[in-house]
Coordinates of C-alpha atoms in Angstrom, one line a residue:
S699 CA 90.7 76.9 85.9
L700 CA 93.4 79.6 86.6
L701 CA 93.0 79.3 89.9
S702 CA 93.0 75.7 90.0
T703 CA 96.5 75.7 88.3
A704 CA 97.8 78.5 90.7
G705 CA 96.6 76.0 93.4
L706 CA 98.4 73.3 92.2
V707 CA 101.7 75.4 92.4
W708 CA 101.1 76.0 96.0
V709 CA 100.4 72.3 96.6
A710 CA 103.9 71.2 94.8
G711 CA 105.9 73.8 96.6
V712 CA 104.0 73.3 99.7
I713 CA 104.9 69.1 99.8
S714 CA 108.6 69.6 98.5
V715 CA 109.2 71.9 101.3
F716 CA 107.7 69.4 104.0
A717 CA 109.6 66.3 101.9
A718 CA 113.0 68.3 102.0
A719 CA 112.6 69.1 105.6
E720 CA 111.0 65.4 106.2
N721 CA 108.7 66.9 108.5
F722 CA 104.9 67.4 107.8
D723 CA 103.3 70.5 109.7
I724 CA 99.9 70.2 110.0
Q725 CA 99.1 74.0 110.8
A726 CA 100.6 75.1 107.8
S727 CA 98.9 72.6 105.5
L728 CA 95.4 73.5 107.0
A729 CA 96.9 77.5 106.5
T730 CA 97.5 76.6 102.9
L731 CA 94.3 74.7 102.3
T732 CA 92.1 77.6 103.7
I733 CA 93.9 80.3 101.7
L734 CA 93.4 78.5 98.5
C735 CA 89.7 78.1 99.4
A736 CA 89.5 82.1 100.2
F737 CA 90.6 82.8 96.6
F738 CA 88.1 80.7 95.0
A739 CA 85.5 82.5 97.7
V740 CA 86.5 85.6 96.6
H741 CA 86.1 84.7 93.3
Y742 CA 82.8 83.2 93.6
L743 CA 81.5 86.3 95.3
L744 CA 82.5 88.8 92.9
R745 CA 80.7 86.7 90.2
R746 CA 77.8 86.0 92.0
F747 CA 77.2 89.5 92.9
G748 CA 78.0 90.8 89.3
H749 CA 81.2 92.2 89.5
T750 CA 82.7 91.8 85.8
G751 CA 86.3 93.1 86.1
D752 CA 89.6 91.6 85.0
P753 CA 89.5 87.7 85.0
Y754 CA 93.2 87.8 85.2
I755 CA 94.2 89.7 88.2
L756 CA 93.0 87.2 90.9
P757 CA 94.8 84.3 89.6
L758 CA 97.9 85.8 88.5
T759 CA 98.0 87.6 92.1
A760 CA 97.1 83.7 93.9
L761 CA 100.3 82.3 91.9
L762 CA 102.3 85.2 92.9
A763 CA 101.1 85.2 96.6
G764 CA 101.7 81.5 96.6
L765 CA 105.2 81.5 95.8
G766 CA 105.4 84.0 98.4
L767 CA 103.9 81.6 101.0
I768 CA 106.2 78.6 99.9
M769 CA 109.3 80.8 100.2
V770 CA 108.3 82.1 103.7
L771 CA 108.1 78.2 104.7
R772 CA 111.1 77.7 103.5
L773 CA 112.9 80.4 104.5
K774 CA 111.3 81.4 107.8
P775 CA 108.7 78.9 108.9
S776 CA 108.2 80.5 112.2
L777 CA 106.6 83.5 110.3
F778 CA 104.3 81.2 107.7
L779 CA 101.1 81.6 109.7
Y780 CA 101.6 85.4 110.2
Q781 CA 102.2 85.8 106.5
A782 CA 99.0 83.5 106.1
A783 CA 97.3 85.6 108.1
W784 CA 98.2 89.1 106.5
L785 CA 97.2 87.2 102.9
L786 CA 93.8 86.1 104.4
I787 CA 93.3 90.0 105.4
G788 CA 94.2 91.1 102.1
L789 CA 91.7 88.8 100.4
A790 CA 89.1 90.0 102.6
V791 CA 90.1 93.5 101.6
F792 CA 90.3 92.8 97.9
P793 CA 86.7 92.4 97.0
A794 CA 85.4 95.3 99.9
V795 CA 87.5 97.7 98.1
A796 CA 86.2 96.4 94.7
F797 CA 82.8 97.1 95.6
L798 CA 83.8 100.8 97.1
A799 CA 85.6 101.6 94.4
R800 CA 83.1 101.0 91.9
R801 CA 82.7 104.9 91.3
V802 CA 86.4 105.9 91.9
E803 CA 86.0 109.2 89.9
V804 CA 83.8 110.5 93.1
L805 CA 87.4 110.7 94.8
A806 CA 88.8 113.5 92.3
E807 CA 86.3 115.7 94.4
Y808 CA 88.5 115.0 97.5
K809 CA 92.0 115.4 95.9
Y810 CA 93.1 118.0 98.6
L811 CA 92.0 115.4 101.3
T812 CA 93.8 112.2 100.0
G813 CA 97.0 114.3 99.3
T814 CA 96.8 115.4 102.8
I815 CA 96.3 112.2 104.3
G816 CA 99.2 110.3 101.8
A817 CA 101.4 113.3 103.4
L818 CA 100.5 112.9 106.9
L819 CA 101.5 109.2 106.5
L820 CA 104.8 110.1 105.0
I821 CA 105.7 112.9 107.4
A822 CA 104.4 110.4 110.5
A823 CA 107.4 108.0 109.4
I824 CA 109.8 110.7 109.1
L825 CA 109.1 112.1 112.5
F826 CA 108.1 109.2 114.6
G827 CA 109.5 106.6 112.5
V828 CA 111.9 103.8 114.2
E829 CA 114.8 102.3 112.1
I830 CA 114.4 98.4 111.3
G831 CA 117.1 97.0 108.9
G832 CA 118.8 100.2 108.1
N833 CA 115.8 102.1 107.2
K834 CA 113.8 104.6 109.3
N835 CA 110.5 104.0 108.0
W836 CA 108.4 102.0 110.5
I837 CA 106.2 102.9 113.0
I838 CA 105.5 100.5 116.3
V839 CA 101.9 100.9 118.2
G840 CA 102.3 98.4 120.5
P841 CA 102.8 95.0 119.2
V842 CA 101.8 96.4 115.6
R843 CA 104.5 97.6 113.4
F844 CA 103.8 98.7 110.2
Q845 CA 105.1 101.0 107.0
P846 CA 103.0 104.2 106.5
S847 CA 104.5 104.6 102.9
E848 CA 102.9 101.5 101.9
F849 CA 99.5 103.0 102.5
A850 CA 100.5 106.5 101.4
K851 CA 101.1 105.4 98.0
L852 CA 97.5 105.0 97.3
F853 CA 96.4 108.2 98.5
F854 CA 99.6 109.9 96.6
V855 CA 98.5 108.3 93.5
I856 CA 94.8 109.3 93.9
F857 CA 95.8 112.9 94.3
L858 CA 98.0 112.9 91.4
A859 CA 95.2 111.7 89.1
A860 CA 92.9 114.4 90.3
Y861 CA 95.6 117.1 90.2
F862 CA 96.8 116.4 86.6
N863 CA 93.5 115.8 85.3
E864 CA 92.2 119.2 86.6
R865 CA 95.3 120.7 85.1
R866 CA 95.5 118.8 82.2
E867 CA 95.3 121.7 79.2
V868 CA 97.2 123.3 81.3
L869 CA 100.1 121.4 81.6
T870 CA 100.1 120.5 78.1
Y871 CA 100.1 124.1 76.7
A872 CA 101.1 126.6 79.4
T873 CA 104.8 125.9 79.0
R874 CA 108.0 127.8 78.3
R875 CA 110.6 126.9 75.8
F876 CA 114.2 126.8 76.9
G877 CA 116.2 125.6 74.1
P878 CA 115.0 122.1 73.2
I879 CA 113.3 121.8 76.5
E880 CA 109.8 122.7 77.7
V881 CA 109.0 123.3 81.1
P882 CA 105.4 123.9 82.8
H883 CA 104.9 127.8 84.1
L884 CA 106.3 129.0 87.3
R885 CA 103.0 128.6 88.9
F886 CA 102.2 125.0 88.0
S887 CA 105.9 123.9 88.9
G888 CA 105.2 124.2 92.5
P889 CA 103.9 120.5 93.1
L890 CA 106.9 119.1 91.4
I891 CA 109.2 121.0 93.7
A892 CA 107.3 120.0 96.6
V893 CA 107.5 116.4 95.8
W894 CA 111.2 116.6 95.2
G895 CA 111.9 118.3 98.4
L896 CA 109.6 115.3 100.4
T897 CA 111.6 112.8 98.6
M898 CA 115.0 114.4 99.2
L899 CA 113.7 114.6 102.9
M900 CA 112.7 110.7 103.0
L901 CA 116.2 109.8 101.6
V902 CA 118.1 111.7 104.2
V903 CA 116.2 111.3 107.5
Q904 CA 114.6 107.9 106.8
R905 CA 117.6 106.6 104.8
D906 CA 115.0 105.4 102.5
L907 CA 116.2 105.4 98.7
G908 CA 113.6 102.8 97.7
S909 CA 110.4 105.0 98.4
A910 CA 112.1 108.5 97.6
L911 CA 112.8 106.7 94.0
L912 CA 109.3 105.0 94.0
Y913 CA 107.5 108.3 95.2
F914 CA 109.6 110.8 92.7
G915 CA 109.5 108.3 89.8
T916 CA 105.4 107.6 90.0
F917 CA 104.9 111.5 90.0
T918 CA 107.3 112.2 87.2
I919 CA 105.7 109.1 85.2
V920 CA 102.1 110.4 86.0
A921 CA 102.9 113.8 84.7
Y922 CA 104.3 112.4 81.6
L923 CA 100.8 110.2 81.2
A924 CA 98.6 113.5 82.0
S925 CA 100.8 116.2 80.0
G926 CA 101.8 113.8 77.1
R927 CA 105.3 115.7 77.2
L928 CA 108.1 113.8 77.7
S929 CA 110.4 116.7 78.9
Y930 CA 108.4 116.8 82.3
F931 CA 109.9 113.4 82.7
L932 CA 113.3 114.3 81.9
I933 CA 113.2 117.7 84.2
G934 CA 112.0 115.2 87.0
I935 CA 114.7 112.6 86.5
T936 CA 117.5 115.8 86.1
L937 CA 116.2 116.8 89.6
F938 CA 116.2 113.5 91.4
L939 CA 119.6 112.8 90.1
L940 CA 120.9 116.2 91.1
G941 CA 119.6 116.4 94.5
S942 CA 121.0 112.6 95.1
V943 CA 124.5 113.9 94.1
I944 CA 123.9 116.6 96.4
L945 CA 123.2 114.5 99.5
Y946 CA 125.7 111.8 98.4
K947 CA 128.3 114.3 99.3
L948 CA 127.1 115.4 102.4
F949 CA 125.2 112.0 104.0
P950 CA 127.4 108.9 104.7
H951 CA 124.4 106.6 104.7
V952 CA 123.8 107.8 101.0
Q953 CA 127.3 107.3 100.1
T954 CA 127.4 103.7 101.4
R955 CA 124.3 102.8 99.6
V956 CA 125.9 103.8 96.2
D957 CA 129.7 102.7 97.3
I958 CA 128.3 99.4 97.7
W959 CA 126.5 99.2 94.2
L960 CA 129.5 100.4 92.4
N961 CA 132.0 97.9 94.0
P962 CA 130.7 95.6 96.8
W963 CA 133.9 93.9 96.5
A964 CA 135.8 96.3 98.2
D965 CA 134.2 95.3 101.7
P966 CA 132.7 91.7 100.9
N967 CA 132.6 90.6 104.5
G968 CA 131.1 94.0 105.8
R969 CA 128.7 96.5 104.3
A970 CA 128.6 94.5 100.8
Y971 CA 128.1 90.9 102.5
Q972 CA 124.2 91.1 101.4
I973 CA 124.5 91.7 97.6
I974 CA 127.7 89.5 97.8
Q975 CA 125.9 86.7 98.8
S976 CA 122.9 87.7 96.6
L977 CA 125.2 87.3 93.5
F978 CA 126.8 84.1 94.5
A979 CA 122.8 82.5 95.3
L980 CA 121.8 83.9 91.5
G981 CA 125.0 82.4 89.8
T982 CA 124.6 79.1 91.5
G983 CA 121.1 78.8 90.7
G984 CA 122.0 78.1 86.8
I985 CA 119.3 77.6 84.5
L986 CA 116.9 75.1 86.9
G987 CA 118.2 75.6 90.1
S988 CA 119.5 73.5 93.3
G989 CA 116.0 72.4 93.9
L990 CA 113.3 74.3 96.3
A991 CA 114.6 73.7 99.7
Y992 CA 118.3 72.5 98.7
G993 CA 120.1 75.9 98.6
F994 CA 121.8 77.8 101.0
P995 CA 119.7 81.0 101.0
G996 CA 119.6 81.6 104.6
I997 CA 123.3 83.0 104.4
I998 CA 121.9 85.7 103.4
P999 CA 120.6 88.3 106.0
E1000 CA 116.8 89.2 105.6
V1001 CA 116.4 86.8 102.9
H1002 CA 113.0 86.1 103.2
T1003 CA 112.2 90.4 102.6
D1004 CA 114.7 92.1 100.8
F1005 CA 116.3 89.2 99.0
V1006 CA 113.6 87.0 98.6
F1007 CA 114.3 87.1 94.7
A1008 CA 117.7 86.0 95.0
A1009 CA 116.4 82.8 96.8
I1010 CA 114.4 82.1 94.4
G1011 CA 116.9 82.2 91.7
E1012 CA 119.3 80.1 93.7
E1013 CA 116.7 77.3 94.4
L1014 CA 114.5 77.8 91.4
G1015 CA 117.0 79.2 88.7
L1016 CA 116.6 81.4 85.9
A1017 CA 113.4 78.9 85.0
G1018 CA 111.9 80.2 88.4
T1019 CA 112.9 83.7 88.2
G1020 CA 111.9 84.3 84.7
G1021 CA 108.5 82.6 85.2
L1022 CA 108.2 85.2 88.4
M1023 CA 108.7 88.0 86.1
I1024 CA 106.6 86.9 83.2
A1025 CA 103.7 86.6 86.0
Y1026 CA 104.5 90.0 87.1
M1027 CA 104.5 91.6 83.6
L1028 CA 101.3 89.6 82.9
L1029 CA 99.8 91.4 86.0
L1030 CA 101.3 94.7 85.0
A1031 CA 100.2 94.6 81.5
R1032 CA 96.5 94.1 82.9
G1033 CA 96.8 97.1 84.7
F1034 CA 97.7 99.2 82.0
R1035 CA 95.1 97.7 79.8
I1036 CA 92.6 98.5 82.3
A1037 CA 93.9 102.0 82.4
L1038 CA 93.8 102.3 78.5
D1039 CA 90.5 101.1 78.1
A1040 CA 89.0 103.3 81.3
D1041 CA 86.1 105.5 80.8
N1042 CA 87.2 108.5 82.0
P1043 CA 90.6 110.5 82.5
F1044 CA 90.7 110.4 86.0
S1045 CA 90.1 106.7 86.3
M1046 CA 92.9 106.1 83.7
L1047 CA 95.3 107.9 85.2
V1048 CA 94.5 106.3 88.7
A1049 CA 94.9 102.8 86.9
G1050 CA 98.0 104.1 85.2
G1051 CA 99.6 105.7 88.5
L1052 CA 99.0 102.4 90.5
S1053 CA 100.5 100.1 87.8
V1054 CA 103.6 102.7 87.3
F1055 CA 104.2 102.5 91.0
M1056 CA 104.1 98.5 91.4
A1057 CA 106.3 98.3 88.4
L1058 CA 108.9 100.6 89.5
Q1059 CA 108.5 98.8 92.8
I1060 CA 109.4 95.4 91.2
F1061 CA 111.9 97.0 88.8
L1062 CA 113.9 98.6 92.0
I1063 CA 113.7 95.5 94.1
I1064 CA 115.2 93.3 91.4
G1065 CA 117.4 95.6 90.0
G1066 CA 119.1 96.1 93.7
V1067 CA 119.1 92.4 94.4
S1068 CA 121.0 91.9 91.2
K1069 CA 123.3 95.0 91.6
F1070 CA 121.9 96.3 88.4
L1071 CA 120.8 99.6 90.9
P1072 CA 121.5 100.6 94.3
L1073 CA 120.0 98.3 96.6
T1074 CA 117.0 100.1 97.9
G1075 CA 115.3 97.6 100.9
I1076 CA 112.0 97.3 99.5
T1077 CA 109.8 94.4 99.2
L1078 CA 108.7 92.3 96.2
P1079 CA 105.1 92.9 96.3
F1080 CA 103.0 89.8 97.1
V1081 CA 106.5 87.5 97.7
S1082 CA 108.3 89.2 100.4
Y1083 CA 107.5 88.7 103.8
G1084 CA 105.6 91.8 105.1
G1085 CA 101.9 92.5 106.2
S1086 CA 101.8 96.5 105.2
S1087 CA 103.0 95.5 101.7
M1088 CA 100.7 92.6 101.5
V1089 CA 97.4 94.4 102.6
S1090 CA 98.3 97.8 100.6
N1091 CA 98.9 95.9 97.5
F1092 CA 95.6 93.6 97.7
I1093 CA 94.1 97.1 98.3
L1094 CA 96.0 98.5 94.9
L1095 CA 94.5 95.5 93.2
G1096 CA 90.9 95.8 94.3
I1097 CA 91.0 99.7 93.0
L1098 CA 92.4 98.4 89.5
F1099 CA 89.7 95.7 89.6
A1100 CA 87.0 98.0 90.3
I1101 CA 88.1 100.2 87.2
S1102 CA 88.2 97.5 85.0
E1103 CA 84.6 96.9 85.4
T1104 CA 83.9 100.2 83.6
R1105 CA 84.7 98.7 80.2
S1106 CA 82.3 95.7 80.9
R1107 CA 79.4 98.1 81.7
H1108 CA 79.8 100.3 78.7
V1109 CA 80.2 97.3 76.1

């Protein structure tokens, strides 16, 4: 019934776009129906083969992905079929991961392998990345381009969960006190310094503030989840801010991001054009918006990727953006509930780490578009256009779904 409700939103949105354009696209219509049927097929297969995971994950994802497809159809009709294809690939991957990850605790034995793969993916983007949209975080292989950081996050979280789970007692008790602050023993501060150095390198070479914040933020929060010591989180944030201040003084592209955030009106038609138009779009939308396909979000460059939230705000208003954020909050709440109900510490840290990563991603992109935070240039999960983000987030949800089954198996 929840999938049916999400399906009604899909149908209403697609019909509204067709009506406004006075053009019925048979290919887009068939693609929409195909994907809706695929969601129901995945639900049936999971239940048919005994998967008893969280029942809210798939309907909430259908709602978010449906809104994303509607906005792509509205903003970039030429990319609609590509986004639909990536969504179908993600849907095919989801049940496969849900089946394979039912014993996710086995991955703890391969923590250094997963950590190495994650690091290699990030280093590959640093060494061989191509700059697109101001960020050097794309790899191009023939006709295919993808973002390694979108897949590296999965290996990164699994490594962190295994590492911190293995050293939980040491992180909790092997500390030194410097005034009111407790810090880990120098032997166990190495990973913190290494991840800090890697994120600073990403910020300098890739010009990717978003990924640097995501990875280091996730690291510090998972360290807090594992140890229960807030000082680790505070130390991590202090290190990142200190590194950012130093890089601000040394590198012009970091200065540009921060200056635009502090005062976009200093250059409204140049470097700050995107954020200025985003603020106008959000302000124009009001409570109920101008109506789907009756706004002017196309004025914003790359609106279908980085600034899709601004387009939703203009055409669906505060009601639309509020509904979107509630859907995200519900999905994240399910993720953290899965972590709390996990039957072993490693699974708990994996589910918590993945949920933290998604929460930070949502927070950073919405904060950037609304000028609450510096603009980061990352995607809004399931809503922004992008194949790498779509597939990697379905893998993430597949792992969460698999972990959620452990509770039902032990009830």
